mmCIF file with all atom_site columns, C-alpha atoms in Angstrom:
data_model
loop_
_atom_site.group_PDB
_atom_site.id
_atom_site.type_symbol
_atom_site.label_atom_id
_atom_site.label_alt_id
_atom_site.label_comp_id
_atom_site.label_asym_id
_atom_site.label_entity_id
_atom_site.label_seq_id
_atom_site.pdbx_PDB_ins_code
_atom_site.Cartn_x
_atom_site.Cartn_y
_atom_site.Cartn_z
_atom_site.occupancy
_atom_site.B_iso_or_equiv
_atom_site.pdbx_formal_charge
_atom_site.auth_seq_id
_atom_site.auth_comp_id
_atom_site.auth_asym_id
_atom_site.auth_atom_id
_atom_site.pdbx_PDB_model_num
ATOM 1   C CA . MET A 1 1   ? 192.088 61.602 79.543  1.00 0.00 ? 50  MET A CA 1
ATOM 2   C CA . SER A 1 2   ? 188.442 62.293 80.339  1.00 0.00 ? 51  SER A CA 1
ATOM 3   C CA . VAL A 1 3   ? 185.450 61.157 78.333  1.00 0.00 ? 52  VAL A CA 1
ATOM 4   C CA . LEU A 1 4   ? 184.330 63.625 75.655  1.00 0.00 ? 53  LEU A CA 1
ATOM 5   C CA . PRO A 1 5   ? 180.951 64.119 73.978  1.00 0.00 ? 54  PRO A CA 1
ATOM 6   C CA . THR A 1 6   ? 180.712 62.946 70.390  1.00 0.00 ? 55  THR A CA 1
ATOM 7   C CA . LYS A 1 7   ? 177.102 63.898 69.612  1.00 0.00 ? 56  LYS A CA 1
ATOM 8   C CA . LEU A 1 8   ? 174.370 66.073 71.141  1.00 0.00 ? 57  LEU A CA 1
ATOM 9   C CA . GLU A 1 9   ? 170.721 66.054 70.176  1.00 0.00 ? 58  GLU A CA 1
ATOM 10  C CA . MET A 1 10  ? 167.298 66.941 71.516  1.00 0.00 ? 59  MET A CA 1
ATOM 11  C CA . THR A 1 11  ? 164.835 64.050 71.457  1.00 0.00 ? 60  THR A CA 1
ATOM 12  C CA . ALA A 1 12  ? 161.178 64.302 70.463  1.00 0.00 ? 61  ALA A CA 1
ATOM 13  C CA . GLU A 1 13  ? 160.357 64.395 74.197  1.00 0.00 ? 62  GLU A CA 1
ATOM 14  C CA . ASP A 1 14  ? 162.587 67.490 74.665  1.00 0.00 ? 63  ASP A CA 1
ATOM 15  C CA . HIS A 1 15  ? 165.263 65.508 76.493  1.00 0.00 ? 64  HIS A CA 1
ATOM 16  C CA . LEU A 1 16  ? 168.944 66.151 75.876  1.00 0.00 ? 65  LEU A CA 1
ATOM 17  C CA . ARG A 1 17  ? 170.800 63.091 74.579  1.00 0.00 ? 66  ARG A CA 1
ATOM 18  C CA . ILE A 1 18  ? 174.602 62.959 74.610  1.00 0.00 ? 67  ILE A CA 1
ATOM 19  C CA . ALA A 1 19  ? 176.777 60.238 73.081  1.00 0.00 ? 68  ALA A CA 1
ATOM 20  C CA . TRP A 1 20  ? 180.176 59.948 74.792  1.00 0.00 ? 69  TRP A CA 1
ATOM 21  C CA . SER A 1 21  ? 183.566 58.844 73.480  1.00 0.00 ? 70  SER A CA 1
ATOM 22  C CA . ASP A 1 22  ? 183.543 55.785 75.767  1.00 0.00 ? 71  ASP A CA 1
ATOM 23  C CA . GLY A 1 23  ? 180.486 54.446 73.909  1.00 0.00 ? 72  GLY A CA 1
ATOM 24  C CA . GLN A 1 24  ? 177.820 55.319 76.445  1.00 0.00 ? 73  GLN A CA 1
ATOM 25  C CA . VAL A 1 25  ? 174.752 57.334 75.488  1.00 0.00 ? 74  VAL A CA 1
ATOM 26  C CA . ARG A 1 26  ? 172.945 59.225 78.235  1.00 0.00 ? 75  ARG A CA 1
ATOM 27  C CA . GLU A 1 27  ? 169.653 61.093 78.246  1.00 0.00 ? 76  GLU A CA 1
ATOM 28  C CA . TYR A 1 28  ? 168.902 64.077 80.481  1.00 0.00 ? 77  TYR A CA 1
ATOM 29  C CA . LEU A 1 29  ? 165.571 65.508 81.562  1.00 0.00 ? 78  LEU A CA 1
ATOM 30  C CA . PRO A 1 30  ? 165.481 69.318 81.464  1.00 0.00 ? 79  PRO A CA 1
ATOM 31  C CA . ARG A 1 31  ? 164.144 69.511 85.041  1.00 0.00 ? 80  ARG A CA 1
ATOM 32  C CA . GLU A 1 32  ? 166.909 67.194 86.294  1.00 0.00 ? 81  GLU A CA 1
ATOM 33  C CA . LEU A 1 33  ? 169.594 69.418 84.760  1.00 0.00 ? 82  LEU A CA 1
ATOM 34  C CA . ARG A 1 34  ? 167.928 72.620 85.967  1.00 0.00 ? 83  ARG A CA 1
ATOM 35  C CA . ASP A 1 35  ? 167.521 71.305 89.523  1.00 0.00 ? 84  ASP A CA 1
ATOM 36  C CA . GLY A 1 36  ? 171.154 70.177 89.560  1.00 0.00 ? 85  GLY A CA 1
ATOM 37  C CA . CYS A 1 37  ? 172.549 73.443 88.207  1.00 0.00 ? 86  CYS A CA 1
ATOM 38  C CA . PRO A 1 38  ? 176.118 73.846 89.483  1.00 0.00 ? 87  PRO A CA 1
ATOM 39  C CA . CYS A 1 39  ? 176.172 77.662 89.581  1.00 0.00 ? 88  CYS A CA 1
ATOM 40  C CA . ALA A 1 40  ? 176.842 79.407 92.896  1.00 0.00 ? 89  ALA A CA 1
ATOM 41  C CA . THR A 1 41  ? 173.326 80.858 93.163  1.00 0.00 ? 90  THR A CA 1
ATOM 42  C CA . CYS A 1 42  ? 171.637 77.472 92.703  1.00 0.00 ? 91  CYS A CA 1
ATOM 43  C CA . ARG A 1 43  ? 174.046 75.766 95.115  1.00 0.00 ? 92  ARG A CA 1
ATOM 44  C CA . GLU A 1 44  ? 173.150 78.373 97.760  1.00 0.00 ? 93  GLU A CA 1
ATOM 45  C CA . LYS A 1 45  ? 169.421 77.886 97.115  1.00 0.00 ? 94  LYS A CA 1
ATOM 46  C CA . ARG A 1 46  ? 169.803 74.120 97.595  1.00 0.00 ? 95  ARG A CA 1
ATOM 47  C CA . LYS A 1 47  ? 171.607 74.720 100.896 1.00 0.00 ? 96  LYS A CA 1
ATOM 48  C CA . ALA A 1 48  ? 168.836 77.089 101.993 1.00 0.00 ? 97  ALA A CA 1
ATOM 49  C CA . ALA A 1 49  ? 166.224 74.430 101.154 1.00 0.00 ? 98  ALA A CA 1
ATOM 50  C CA . ASP A 1 50  ? 167.160 72.745 104.433 1.00 0.00 ? 99  ASP A CA 1
ATOM 51  C CA . GLU A 1 51  ? 165.765 75.768 106.269 1.00 0.00 ? 100 GLU A CA 1
ATOM 52  C CA . PRO A 1 52  ? 162.022 76.056 107.047 1.00 0.00 ? 101 PRO A CA 1
ATOM 53  C CA . ALA A 1 53  ? 160.009 77.148 104.028 1.00 0.00 ? 102 ALA A CA 1
ATOM 54  C CA . PRO A 1 54  ? 158.071 80.435 104.061 1.00 0.00 ? 103 PRO A CA 1
ATOM 55  C CA . LEU A 1 55  ? 154.357 80.190 104.712 1.00 0.00 ? 104 LEU A CA 1
ATOM 56  C CA . LEU A 1 56  ? 153.491 81.004 101.115 1.00 0.00 ? 105 LEU A CA 1
ATOM 57  C CA . ASN A 1 57  ? 156.018 80.507 98.349  1.00 0.00 ? 106 ASN A CA 1
ATOM 58  C CA . VAL A 1 58  ? 155.169 82.805 95.415  1.00 0.00 ? 107 VAL A CA 1
ATOM 59  C CA . LEU A 1 59  ? 156.338 81.487 92.063  1.00 0.00 ? 108 LEU A CA 1
ATOM 60  C CA . GLN A 1 60  ? 157.391 83.608 89.130  1.00 0.00 ? 109 GLN A CA 1
ATOM 61  C CA . PRO A 1 61  ? 155.551 82.779 85.859  1.00 0.00 ? 110 PRO A CA 1
ATOM 62  C CA . GLY A 1 62  ? 158.655 81.043 84.460  1.00 0.00 ? 111 GLY A CA 1
ATOM 63  C CA . GLU A 1 63  ? 158.907 78.829 87.539  1.00 0.00 ? 112 GLU A CA 1
ATOM 64  C CA . ALA A 1 64  ? 155.343 77.527 87.147  1.00 0.00 ? 113 ALA A CA 1
ATOM 65  C CA . ALA A 1 65  ? 155.762 76.334 83.549  1.00 0.00 ? 114 ALA A CA 1
ATOM 66  C CA . PRO A 1 66  ? 157.604 73.121 82.682  1.00 0.00 ? 115 PRO A CA 1
ATOM 67  C CA . VAL A 1 67  ? 161.273 73.952 82.125  1.00 0.00 ? 116 VAL A CA 1
ATOM 68  C CA . LYS A 1 68  ? 162.802 73.310 78.695  1.00 0.00 ? 117 LYS A CA 1
ATOM 69  C CA . ILE A 1 69  ? 166.310 73.469 77.302  1.00 0.00 ? 118 ILE A CA 1
ATOM 70  C CA . VAL A 1 70  ? 166.611 76.436 74.948  1.00 0.00 ? 119 VAL A CA 1
ATOM 71  C CA . SER A 1 71  ? 170.258 75.994 73.930  1.00 0.00 ? 120 SER A CA 1
ATOM 72  C CA . VAL A 1 72  ? 173.462 74.155 74.780  1.00 0.00 ? 121 VAL A CA 1
ATOM 73  C CA . GLU A 1 73  ? 176.786 75.868 74.104  1.00 0.00 ? 122 GLU A CA 1
ATOM 74  C CA . PRO A 1 74  ? 180.316 74.518 74.607  1.00 0.00 ? 123 PRO A CA 1
ATOM 75  C CA . VAL A 1 75  ? 182.516 76.080 77.276  1.00 0.00 ? 124 VAL A CA 1
ATOM 76  C CA . GLY A 1 76  ? 186.090 75.416 76.249  1.00 0.00 ? 125 GLY A CA 1
ATOM 77  C CA . ARG A 1 77  ? 186.805 71.702 75.893  1.00 0.00 ? 126 ARG A CA 1
ATOM 78  C CA . TYR A 1 78  ? 185.492 70.690 79.294  1.00 0.00 ? 127 TYR A CA 1
ATOM 79  C CA . ALA A 1 79  ? 181.839 71.726 79.755  1.00 0.00 ? 128 ALA A CA 1
ATOM 80  C CA . TYR A 1 80  ? 178.519 72.995 78.393  1.00 0.00 ? 129 TYR A CA 1
ATOM 81  C CA . SER A 1 81  ? 176.514 76.047 79.311  1.00 0.00 ? 130 SER A CA 1
ATOM 82  C CA . ILE A 1 82  ? 172.782 75.316 79.193  1.00 0.00 ? 131 ILE A CA 1
ATOM 83  C CA . ASP A 1 83  ? 170.161 78.023 78.670  1.00 0.00 ? 132 ASP A CA 1
ATOM 84  C CA . PHE A 1 84  ? 166.758 77.108 80.156  1.00 0.00 ? 133 PHE A CA 1
ATOM 85  C CA . SER A 1 85  ? 163.292 78.414 79.313  1.00 0.00 ? 134 SER A CA 1
ATOM 86  C CA . ASP A 1 86  ? 162.993 79.991 82.782  1.00 0.00 ? 135 ASP A CA 1
ATOM 87  C CA . GLY A 1 87  ? 165.799 82.388 81.807  1.00 0.00 ? 136 GLY A CA 1
ATOM 88  C CA . HIS A 1 88  ? 168.518 80.672 83.833  1.00 0.00 ? 137 HIS A CA 1
ATOM 89  C CA . ASN A 1 89  ? 171.833 80.246 81.993  1.00 0.00 ? 138 ASN A CA 1
ATOM 90  C CA . THR A 1 90  ? 174.704 80.626 84.464  1.00 0.00 ? 139 THR A CA 1
ATOM 91  C CA . GLY A 1 91  ? 175.460 76.967 85.171  1.00 0.00 ? 140 GLY A CA 1
ATOM 92  C CA . ILE A 1 92  ? 178.534 75.365 83.618  1.00 0.00 ? 141 ILE A CA 1
ATOM 93  C CA . TYR A 1 93  ? 178.066 71.590 83.402  1.00 0.00 ? 142 TYR A CA 1
ATOM 94  C CA . GLU A 1 94  ? 181.470 69.900 83.255  1.00 0.00 ? 143 GLU A CA 1
ATOM 95  C CA . PHE A 1 95  ? 181.694 66.723 81.171  1.00 0.00 ? 144 PHE A CA 1
ATOM 96  C CA . ASP A 1 96  ? 182.662 64.620 84.203  1.00 0.00 ? 145 ASP A CA 1
ATOM 97  C CA . VAL A 1 97  ? 179.476 65.730 85.981  1.00 0.00 ? 146 VAL A CA 1
ATOM 98  C CA . LEU A 1 98  ? 177.280 65.114 82.926  1.00 0.00 ? 147 LEU A CA 1
ATOM 99  C CA . CYS A 1 99  ? 178.659 61.570 82.645  1.00 0.00 ? 148 CYS A CA 1
ATOM 100 C CA . GLN A 1 100 ? 177.207 60.891 86.094  1.00 0.00 ? 149 GLN A CA 1
ATOM 101 C CA . LEU A 1 101 ? 173.831 62.583 85.589  1.00 0.00 ? 150 LEU A CA 1
ATOM 102 C CA . GLY A 1 102 ? 170.942 61.428 83.451  1.00 0.00 ? 151 GLY A CA 1
ATOM 103 C CA . HIS A 1 103 ? 170.231 57.830 82.611  1.00 0.00 ? 152 HIS A CA 1
ATOM 104 C CA . PRO A 1 104 ? 171.824 55.449 80.120  1.00 0.00 ? 153 PRO A CA 1
ATOM 105 C CA . VAL A 1 105 ? 170.115 54.814 76.798  1.00 0.00 ? 154 VAL A CA 1
ATOM 106 C CA . GLU A 1 106 ? 170.592 51.496 75.059  1.00 0.00 ? 155 GLU A CA 1
#
């Protein structure tokens, strides 16, 4: 049986904190989760990052602002969908992946 979340909360610093059924508590930075988005579009963008960058990369207004977590919704009994302030919301973060991301909180 996999580890399951027992509590979710946003900290005062706008970090996501998840307590897990195995006793660990992990904290996640919004930018870390956004940069590690598992959706197909983001995976392709990360692959393309190995290619030479354009001469001038134009950012959209949402890309220039610090990213925040707007909402976290369960997806079945195995993952969360996270909606970010830049409008991105297609990533499904499986519990097993979330247990490896972030950093432990004591």
